[in-house]
Short mmCIF file of C-alpha atoms in Angstrom, two decimals:
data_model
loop_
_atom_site.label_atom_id
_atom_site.label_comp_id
_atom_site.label_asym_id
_atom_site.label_seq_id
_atom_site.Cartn_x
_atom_site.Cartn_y
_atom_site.Cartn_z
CA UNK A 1 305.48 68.10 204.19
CA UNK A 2 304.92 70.99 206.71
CA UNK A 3 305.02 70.83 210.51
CA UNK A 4 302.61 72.20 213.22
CA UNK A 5 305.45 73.61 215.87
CA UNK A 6 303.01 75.43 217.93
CA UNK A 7 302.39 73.95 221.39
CA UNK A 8 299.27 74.09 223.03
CA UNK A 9 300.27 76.50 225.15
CA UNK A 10 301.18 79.14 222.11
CA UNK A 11 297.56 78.23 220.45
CA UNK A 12 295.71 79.53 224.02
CA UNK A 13 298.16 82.34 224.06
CA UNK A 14 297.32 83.34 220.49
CA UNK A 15 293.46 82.81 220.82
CA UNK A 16 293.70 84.62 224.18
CA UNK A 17 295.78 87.84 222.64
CA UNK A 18 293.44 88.03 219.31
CA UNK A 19 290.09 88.30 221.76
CA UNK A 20 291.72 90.64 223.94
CA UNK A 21 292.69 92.86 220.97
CA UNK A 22 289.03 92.60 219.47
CA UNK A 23 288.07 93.70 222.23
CA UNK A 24 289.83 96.57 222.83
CA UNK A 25 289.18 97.96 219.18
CA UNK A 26 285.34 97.41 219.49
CA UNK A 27 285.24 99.71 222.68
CA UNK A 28 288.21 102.36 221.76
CA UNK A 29 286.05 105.63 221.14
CA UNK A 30 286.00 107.27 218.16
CA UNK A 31 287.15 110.05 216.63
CA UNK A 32 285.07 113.26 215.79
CA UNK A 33 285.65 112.26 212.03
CA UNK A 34 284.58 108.72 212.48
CA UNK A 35 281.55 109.72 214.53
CA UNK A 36 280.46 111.84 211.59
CA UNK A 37 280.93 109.49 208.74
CA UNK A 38 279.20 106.98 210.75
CA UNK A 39 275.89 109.30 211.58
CA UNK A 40 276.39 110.34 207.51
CA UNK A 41 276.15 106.58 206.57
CA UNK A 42 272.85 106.06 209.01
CA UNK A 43 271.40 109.49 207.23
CA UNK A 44 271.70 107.76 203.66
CA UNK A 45 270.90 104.43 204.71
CA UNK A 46 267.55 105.65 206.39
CA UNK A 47 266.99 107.82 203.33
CA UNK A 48 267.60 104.98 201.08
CA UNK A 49 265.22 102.93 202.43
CA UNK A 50 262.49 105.71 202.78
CA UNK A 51 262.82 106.04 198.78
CA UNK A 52 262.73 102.30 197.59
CA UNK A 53 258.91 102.80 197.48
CA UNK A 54 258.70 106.29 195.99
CA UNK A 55 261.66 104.62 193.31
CA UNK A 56 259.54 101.33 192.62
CA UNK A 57 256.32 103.72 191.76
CA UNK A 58 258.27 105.77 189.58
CA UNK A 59 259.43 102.60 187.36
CA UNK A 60 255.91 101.41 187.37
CA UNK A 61 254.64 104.65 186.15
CA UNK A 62 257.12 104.76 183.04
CA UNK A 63 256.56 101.27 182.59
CA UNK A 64 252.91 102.41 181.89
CA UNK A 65 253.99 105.55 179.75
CA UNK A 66 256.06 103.24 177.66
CA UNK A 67 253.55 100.97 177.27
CA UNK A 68 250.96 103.70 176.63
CA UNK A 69 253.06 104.72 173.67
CA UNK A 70 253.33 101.63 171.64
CA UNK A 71 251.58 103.27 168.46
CA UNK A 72 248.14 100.39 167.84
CA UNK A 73 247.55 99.91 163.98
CA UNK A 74 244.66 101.00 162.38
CA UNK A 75 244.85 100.06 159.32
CA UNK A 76 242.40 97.28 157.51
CA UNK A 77 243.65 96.45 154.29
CA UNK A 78 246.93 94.65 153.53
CA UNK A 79 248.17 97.76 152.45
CA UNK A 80 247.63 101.38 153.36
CA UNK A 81 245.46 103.32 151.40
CA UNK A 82 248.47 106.34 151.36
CA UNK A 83 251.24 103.73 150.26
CA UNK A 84 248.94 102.22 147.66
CA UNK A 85 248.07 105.26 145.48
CA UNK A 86 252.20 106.24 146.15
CA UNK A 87 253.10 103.42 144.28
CA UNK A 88 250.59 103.13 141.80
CA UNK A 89 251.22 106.95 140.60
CA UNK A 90 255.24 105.64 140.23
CA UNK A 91 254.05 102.52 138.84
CA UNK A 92 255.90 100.12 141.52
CA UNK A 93 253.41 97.69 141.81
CA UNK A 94 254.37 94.15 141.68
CA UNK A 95 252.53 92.37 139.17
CA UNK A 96 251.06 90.06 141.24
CA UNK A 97 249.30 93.32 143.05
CA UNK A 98 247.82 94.80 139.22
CA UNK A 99 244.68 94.32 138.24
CA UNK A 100 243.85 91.61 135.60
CA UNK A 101 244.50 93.32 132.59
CA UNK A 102 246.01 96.55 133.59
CA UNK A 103 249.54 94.58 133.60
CA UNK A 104 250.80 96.23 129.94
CA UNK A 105 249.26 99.73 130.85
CA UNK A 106 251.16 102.64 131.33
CA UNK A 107 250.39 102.71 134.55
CA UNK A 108 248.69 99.65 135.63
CA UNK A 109 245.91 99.94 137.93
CA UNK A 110 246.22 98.72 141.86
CA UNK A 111 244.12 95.93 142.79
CA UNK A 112 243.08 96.43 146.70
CA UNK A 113 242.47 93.02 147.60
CA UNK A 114 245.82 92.14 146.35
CA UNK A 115 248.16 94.48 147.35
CA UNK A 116 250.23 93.87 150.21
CA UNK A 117 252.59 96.43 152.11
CA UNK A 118 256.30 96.46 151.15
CA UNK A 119 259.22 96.38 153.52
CA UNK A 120 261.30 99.69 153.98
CA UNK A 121 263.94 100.87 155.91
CA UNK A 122 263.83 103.43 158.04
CA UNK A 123 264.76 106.46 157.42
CA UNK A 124 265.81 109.76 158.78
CA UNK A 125 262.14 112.10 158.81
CA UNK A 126 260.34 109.49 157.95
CA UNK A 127 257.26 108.53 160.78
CA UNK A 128 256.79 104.62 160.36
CA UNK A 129 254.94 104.80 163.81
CA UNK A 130 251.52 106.19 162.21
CA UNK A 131 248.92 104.21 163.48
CA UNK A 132 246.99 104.38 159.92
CA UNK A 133 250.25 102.94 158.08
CA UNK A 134 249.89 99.93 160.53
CA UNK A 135 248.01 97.04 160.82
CA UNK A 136 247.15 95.64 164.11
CA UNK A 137 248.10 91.64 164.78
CA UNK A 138 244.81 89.77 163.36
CA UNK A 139 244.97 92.43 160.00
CA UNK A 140 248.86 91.17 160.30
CA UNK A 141 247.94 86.99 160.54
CA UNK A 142 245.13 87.39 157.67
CA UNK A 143 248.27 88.89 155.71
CA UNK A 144 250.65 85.81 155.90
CA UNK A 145 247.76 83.86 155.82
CA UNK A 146 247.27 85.10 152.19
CA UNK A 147 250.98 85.26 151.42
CA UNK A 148 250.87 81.44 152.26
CA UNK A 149 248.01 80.14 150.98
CA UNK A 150 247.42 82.44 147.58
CA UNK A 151 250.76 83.38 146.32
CA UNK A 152 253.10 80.97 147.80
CA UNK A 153 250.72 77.66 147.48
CA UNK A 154 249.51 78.89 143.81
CA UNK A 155 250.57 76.65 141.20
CA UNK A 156 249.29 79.75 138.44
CA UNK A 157 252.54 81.70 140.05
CA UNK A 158 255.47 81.56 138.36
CA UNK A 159 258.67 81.04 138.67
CA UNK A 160 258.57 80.43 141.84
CA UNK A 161 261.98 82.25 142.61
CA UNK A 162 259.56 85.95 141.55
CA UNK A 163 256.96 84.52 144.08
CA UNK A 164 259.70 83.84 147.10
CA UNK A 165 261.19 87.54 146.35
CA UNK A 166 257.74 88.79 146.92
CA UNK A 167 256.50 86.60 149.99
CA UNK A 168 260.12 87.44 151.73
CA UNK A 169 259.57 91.14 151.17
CA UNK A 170 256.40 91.17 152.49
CA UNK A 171 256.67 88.67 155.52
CA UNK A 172 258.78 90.94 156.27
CA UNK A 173 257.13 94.38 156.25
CA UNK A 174 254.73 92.36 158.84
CA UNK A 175 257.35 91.33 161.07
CA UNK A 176 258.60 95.40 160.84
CA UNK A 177 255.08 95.98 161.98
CA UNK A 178 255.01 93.47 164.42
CA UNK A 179 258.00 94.64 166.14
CA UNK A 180 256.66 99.11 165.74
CA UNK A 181 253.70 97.70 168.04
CA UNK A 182 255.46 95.17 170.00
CA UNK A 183 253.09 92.30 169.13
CA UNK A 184 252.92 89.23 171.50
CA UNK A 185 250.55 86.03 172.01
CA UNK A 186 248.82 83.64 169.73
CA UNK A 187 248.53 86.33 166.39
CA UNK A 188 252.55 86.36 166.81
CA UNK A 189 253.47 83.00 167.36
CA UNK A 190 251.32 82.05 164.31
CA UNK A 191 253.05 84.43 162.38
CA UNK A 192 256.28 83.55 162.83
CA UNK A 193 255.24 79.81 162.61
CA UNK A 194 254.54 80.17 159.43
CA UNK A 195 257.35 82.63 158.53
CA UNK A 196 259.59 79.31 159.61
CA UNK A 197 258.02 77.15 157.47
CA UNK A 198 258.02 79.03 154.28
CA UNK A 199 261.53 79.96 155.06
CA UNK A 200 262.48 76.46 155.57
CA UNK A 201 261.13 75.20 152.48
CA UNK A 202 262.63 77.68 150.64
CA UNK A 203 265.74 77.10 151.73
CA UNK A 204 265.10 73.63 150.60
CA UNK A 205 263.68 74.41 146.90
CA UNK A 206 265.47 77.14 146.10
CA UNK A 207 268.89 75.73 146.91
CA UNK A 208 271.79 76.12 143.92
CA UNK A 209 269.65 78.89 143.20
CA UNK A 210 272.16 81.65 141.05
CA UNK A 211 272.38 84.32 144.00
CA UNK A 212 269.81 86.59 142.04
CA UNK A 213 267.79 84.87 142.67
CA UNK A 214 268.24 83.55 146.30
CA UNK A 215 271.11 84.66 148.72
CA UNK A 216 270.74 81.38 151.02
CA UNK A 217 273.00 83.52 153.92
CA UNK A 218 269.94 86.26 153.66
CA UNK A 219 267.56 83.89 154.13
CA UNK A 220 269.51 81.78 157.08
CA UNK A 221 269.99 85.34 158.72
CA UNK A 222 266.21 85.74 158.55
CA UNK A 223 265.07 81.91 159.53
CA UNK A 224 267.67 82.43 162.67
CA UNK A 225 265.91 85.74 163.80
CA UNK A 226 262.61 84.17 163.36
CA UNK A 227 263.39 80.88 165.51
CA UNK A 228 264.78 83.01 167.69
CA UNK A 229 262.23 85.60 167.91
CA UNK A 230 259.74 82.28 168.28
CA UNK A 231 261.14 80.01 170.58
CA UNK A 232 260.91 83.17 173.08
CA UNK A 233 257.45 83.61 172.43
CA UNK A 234 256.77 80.28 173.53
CA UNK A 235 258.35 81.20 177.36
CA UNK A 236 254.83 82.87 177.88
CA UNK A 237 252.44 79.55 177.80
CA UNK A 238 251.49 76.37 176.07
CA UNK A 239 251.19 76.69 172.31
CA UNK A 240 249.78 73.98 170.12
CA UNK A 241 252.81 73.22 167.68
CA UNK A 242 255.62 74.13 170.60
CA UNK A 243 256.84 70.39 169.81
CA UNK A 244 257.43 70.62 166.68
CA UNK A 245 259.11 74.13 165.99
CA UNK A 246 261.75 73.05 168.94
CA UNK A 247 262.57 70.41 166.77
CA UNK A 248 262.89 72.22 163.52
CA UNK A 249 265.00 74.37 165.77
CA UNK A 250 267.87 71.74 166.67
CA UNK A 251 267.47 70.05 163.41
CA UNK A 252 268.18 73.28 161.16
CA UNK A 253 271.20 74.03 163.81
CA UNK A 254 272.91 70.61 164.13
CA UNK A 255 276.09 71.05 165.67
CA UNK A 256 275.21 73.76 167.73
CA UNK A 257 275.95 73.79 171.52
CA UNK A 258 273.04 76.35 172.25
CA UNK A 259 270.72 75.11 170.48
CA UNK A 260 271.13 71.42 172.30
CA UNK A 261 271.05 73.20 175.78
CA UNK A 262 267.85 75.33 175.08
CA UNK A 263 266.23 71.65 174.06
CA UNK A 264 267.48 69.98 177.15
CA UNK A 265 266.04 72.64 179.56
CA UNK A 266 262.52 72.41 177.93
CA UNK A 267 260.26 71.38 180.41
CA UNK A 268 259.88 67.44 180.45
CA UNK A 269 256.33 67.41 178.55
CA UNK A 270 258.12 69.26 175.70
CA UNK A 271 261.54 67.44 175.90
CA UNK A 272 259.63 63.90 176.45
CA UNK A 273 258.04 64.64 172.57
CA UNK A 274 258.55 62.20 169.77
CA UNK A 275 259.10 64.97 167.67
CA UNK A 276 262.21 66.44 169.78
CA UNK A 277 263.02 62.76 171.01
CA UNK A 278 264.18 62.13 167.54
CA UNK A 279 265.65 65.79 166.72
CA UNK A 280 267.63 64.92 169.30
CA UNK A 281 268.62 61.45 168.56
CA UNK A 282 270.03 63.28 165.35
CA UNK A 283 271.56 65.47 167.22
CA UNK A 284 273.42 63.03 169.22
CA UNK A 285 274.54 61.13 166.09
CA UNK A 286 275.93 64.64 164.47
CA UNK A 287 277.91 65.19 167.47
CA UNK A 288 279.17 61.89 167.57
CA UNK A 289 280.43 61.70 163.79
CA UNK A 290 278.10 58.42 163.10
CA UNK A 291 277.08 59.27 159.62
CA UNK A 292 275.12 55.60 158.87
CA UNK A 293 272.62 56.33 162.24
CA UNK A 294 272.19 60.03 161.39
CA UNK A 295 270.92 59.10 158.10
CA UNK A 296 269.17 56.46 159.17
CA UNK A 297 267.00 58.78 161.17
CA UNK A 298 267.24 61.01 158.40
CA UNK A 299 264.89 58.32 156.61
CA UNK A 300 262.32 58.49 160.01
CA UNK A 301 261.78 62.68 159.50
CA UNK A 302 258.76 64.25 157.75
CA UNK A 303 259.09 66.18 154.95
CA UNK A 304 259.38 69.89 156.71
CA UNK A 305 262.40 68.10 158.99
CA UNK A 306 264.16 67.25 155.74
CA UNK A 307 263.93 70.91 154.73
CA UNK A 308 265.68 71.73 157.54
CA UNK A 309 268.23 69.37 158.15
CA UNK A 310 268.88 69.32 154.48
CA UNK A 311 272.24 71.47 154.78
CA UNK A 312 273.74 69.00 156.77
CA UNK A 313 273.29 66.06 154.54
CA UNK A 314 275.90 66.23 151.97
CA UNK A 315 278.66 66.52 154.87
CA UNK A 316 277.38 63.40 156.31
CA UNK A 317 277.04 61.31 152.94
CA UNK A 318 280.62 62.34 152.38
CA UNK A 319 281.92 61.72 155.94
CA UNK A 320 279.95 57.82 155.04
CA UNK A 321 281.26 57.06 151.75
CA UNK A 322 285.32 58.29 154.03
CA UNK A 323 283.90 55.73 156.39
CA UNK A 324 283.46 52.57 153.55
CA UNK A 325 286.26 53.58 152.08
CA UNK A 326 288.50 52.77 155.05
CA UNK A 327 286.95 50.12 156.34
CA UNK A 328 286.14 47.84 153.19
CA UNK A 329 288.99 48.88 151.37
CA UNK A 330 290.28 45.69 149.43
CA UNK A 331 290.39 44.81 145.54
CA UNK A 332 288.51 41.81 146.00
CA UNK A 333 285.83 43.70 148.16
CA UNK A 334 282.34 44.70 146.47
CA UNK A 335 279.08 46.26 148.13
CA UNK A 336 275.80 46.25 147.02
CA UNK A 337 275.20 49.82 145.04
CA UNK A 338 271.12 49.04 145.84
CA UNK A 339 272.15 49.06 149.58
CA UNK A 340 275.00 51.79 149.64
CA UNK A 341 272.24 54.24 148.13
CA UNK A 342 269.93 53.05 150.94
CA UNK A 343 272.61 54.15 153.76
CA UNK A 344 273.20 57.41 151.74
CA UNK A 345 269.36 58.52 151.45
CA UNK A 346 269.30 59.08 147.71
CA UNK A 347 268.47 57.61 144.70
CA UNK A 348 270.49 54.87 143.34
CA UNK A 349 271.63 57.27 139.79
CA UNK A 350 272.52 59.59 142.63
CA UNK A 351 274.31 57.63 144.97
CA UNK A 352 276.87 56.40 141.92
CA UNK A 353 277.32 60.01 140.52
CA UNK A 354 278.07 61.05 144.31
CA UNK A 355 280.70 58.07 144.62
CA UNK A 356 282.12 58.95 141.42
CA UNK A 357 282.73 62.60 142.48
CA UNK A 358 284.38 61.42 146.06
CA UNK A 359 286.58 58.62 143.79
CA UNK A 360 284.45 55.41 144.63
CA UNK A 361 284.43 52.90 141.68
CA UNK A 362 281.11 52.24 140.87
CA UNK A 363 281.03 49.23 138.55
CA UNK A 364 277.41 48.10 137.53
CA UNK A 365 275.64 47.35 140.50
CA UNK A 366 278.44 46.96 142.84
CA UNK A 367 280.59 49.59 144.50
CA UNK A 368 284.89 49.24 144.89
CA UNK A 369 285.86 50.79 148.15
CA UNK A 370 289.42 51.62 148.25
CA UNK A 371 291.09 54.61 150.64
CA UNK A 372 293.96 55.26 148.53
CA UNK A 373 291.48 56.94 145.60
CA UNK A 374 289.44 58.45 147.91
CA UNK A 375 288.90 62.41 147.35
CA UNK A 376 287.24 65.40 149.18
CA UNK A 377 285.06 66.70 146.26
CA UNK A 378 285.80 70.85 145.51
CA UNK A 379 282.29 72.67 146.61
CA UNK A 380 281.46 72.91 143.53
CA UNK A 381 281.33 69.56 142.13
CA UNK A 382 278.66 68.18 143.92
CA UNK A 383 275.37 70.25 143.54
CA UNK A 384 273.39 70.20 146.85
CA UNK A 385 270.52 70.48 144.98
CA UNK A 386 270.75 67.50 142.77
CA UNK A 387 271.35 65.29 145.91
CA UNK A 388 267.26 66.42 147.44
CA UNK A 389 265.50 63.45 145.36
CA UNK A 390 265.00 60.86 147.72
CA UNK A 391 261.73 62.34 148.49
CA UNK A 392 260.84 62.78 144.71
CA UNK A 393 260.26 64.89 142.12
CA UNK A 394 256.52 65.67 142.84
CA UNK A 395 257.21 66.47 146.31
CA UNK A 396 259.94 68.66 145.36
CA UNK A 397 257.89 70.67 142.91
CA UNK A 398 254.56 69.84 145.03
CA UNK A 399 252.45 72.96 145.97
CA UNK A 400 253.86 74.38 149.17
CA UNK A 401 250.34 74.38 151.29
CA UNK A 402 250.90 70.79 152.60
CA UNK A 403 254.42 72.04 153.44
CA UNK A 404 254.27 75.84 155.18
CA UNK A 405 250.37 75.69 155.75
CA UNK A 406 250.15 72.16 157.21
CA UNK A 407 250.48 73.14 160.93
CA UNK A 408 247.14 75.56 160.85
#
């Protein structure tokens, strides 16, 4: 404890001395080298002020220069003209760009309406700011549009890993366009819409994929710059699907910190949404290790929400069948396999090979819970791939309209 010793009497002394001596400071004159730092300090202050203005016209005026030399596409087609004739003369069409019948040729021939511009990298001496190698944002939308609805939708394209090598290319030659001309507004937003969707459902479809085929890190890096690049765009106004991509958003990234305090600073229209009520219900059930609610909800999401929060699922089946396994765990104790495969999301077949890979008896129809046999399965003994039925097999090899197309 600490004492106050100071009379009164010391305090007035003190306050008196410390007033006296400010004072005294404030009216001692200055020396000639103060005196001239002080009128230096008004010169540049003065000066400073006078060239705000002239400084705030100069930023607006390379604003406008910058902004003057965003190159504007010119180009039409879905491909240039230039680039076309390149790669038919070294024959490095895709096949789905050749002309019926021209597929066995030597050379096969380039069908125009067909051919769509490749992605490349840049490269030192090489101009990718032409404005006839670019296509300006509507030329851009009717692209993916085509992408979407022609080659990713067709059920005459196959296998469908060739046709997602070819839309991911492509989707993203436009996005390397989109970014030369700094596109913004509606055209951009419902490109990248629909980039998410197809991604999305490719990540779902293609999953257990060999990694020739699909290199599900390449396509997460890609998904993540597109929600990113998206969820900005929708800082500049009200967009029609807004609800539903912040959704997919916090669904696809369960788990994530960020991603649950961008959703909780939406504005309240957005946050209020059934669509990002229940994202975030899900959410809240990740973070909380509750395994039966989350995929209980998980029942309660369309079919583009399971795509997305598809990742998550086998986690949270195992971190359920860890929870039964503790707390029914008794040799006299048997549970409904009917109802188990009802908690887990999946198909009854499914739900007893998944229990037999995590050490659950599985006896008939009923399930033997016991802690002492339960295992963590290696990665590769359960197949996430095998575990997407509960929507069904037509679903799963549906056409992919309903699914990347259904929000236009």
């Amino acid at each position: 404890m600490t004492y106050n010793c100071m009379t009164t009497g010391d305090q007035s002394e003190l306050s008196s001395w410390h007033v006296t001596s400010v004072q005294s400071l404030s009216t001692r004159p200055m020396n000639k080298t103060a005196m001239s730092n002080a009128r230096h300090q008004s010169r540049r202050g003065r000066g400073h002020r006078q060239k705000e203005p002239g400084r705030a016209n100069r930023d607006q005026l390379e604003e406008q220069k910058a902004e003057d030399s965003v190159p504007r596409g010119t180009c039409m087609t879905m491909c240039p003209v230039c680039e076309l004739r390149q790669r038919e003369a070294q024959n490095r069409l895709h096949r789905f760009e050749m002309v019926t019948g021209t597929e066995r040729d030597r050379l096969p021939r380039a069908d125009a309406s067909r051919a769509v511009k490749e992605y490349s990298r840049p490269a030192a001496g090489k101009d990718s700011t032409r404005a006839s190698d670019l296509r300006p944002p509507s030329v851009l939308l009717n692209t993916v549009c085509y992408l979407v609805d022609e080659i990713a939708a067709s059920s005459t394209f196959q296998p469908w890993t060739e046709v997602y090598s070819f839309v991911f290319d492509r989707l993203r030659s436009v996005r390397q366009d989109m970014i030369i001309q700094r596109v913004s507004g509606p055209d951009c937003v419902a490109v990248l819409e629909k980039s998410v969707r197809f991604l999305l459902y490719s990540s779902y479809r293609l999953c257990g994929q060999q990694l020739q085929y699909f290199d599900p890190r390449i396509n997460d890096t890609h998904l993540q710059e597109c929600l990113s690049w998206l969820l900005e765009s929708y800082r500049d106004g009200k967009h029609q699907h807004q609800e539903e991509y912040q959704a997919l958003s916090l669904l696809y990234n369960l788990g994530s910190a960020e991603a649950i305090q961008h959703v909780l600073e939406l504005p309240e229209r957005i946050r209020s949404s059934s669509a990002v009520q229940l994202a975030l219900a899900v959410s809240r059930a990740h973070m909380e290790r509750n395994p039966v609610r989350l995929l209980r909800l998980a029942q309660r999401l369309d079919f583009i929400q399971v795509c997305a929060i598809h990742r998550h699922l086998l986690s949270c089946r195992r971190d359920l069948l860890l929870l039964y396994s503790h707390g029914h765990s008794s040799r006299n104790c048997r549970y409904p396999l009917q109802r188990l495969a009802r908690l887990l999301f999946l198909k009854d077949t499914l739900a007893a090979e998944l229990c037999q890979v995590h050490g659950v008896n599985v006896t008939g129809d009923w399930v033997n819970f016991s802690k002492s046999s339960f295992t963590d399965a290696a990665s590769g003994d359960v197949q996430c791939r095998r575990m997407h039925e509960p929507l069904g097999d037509e679903q799963w090899n549906g056409p992919a309209d309903s699914v990347i197309h259904a929000c236009v």
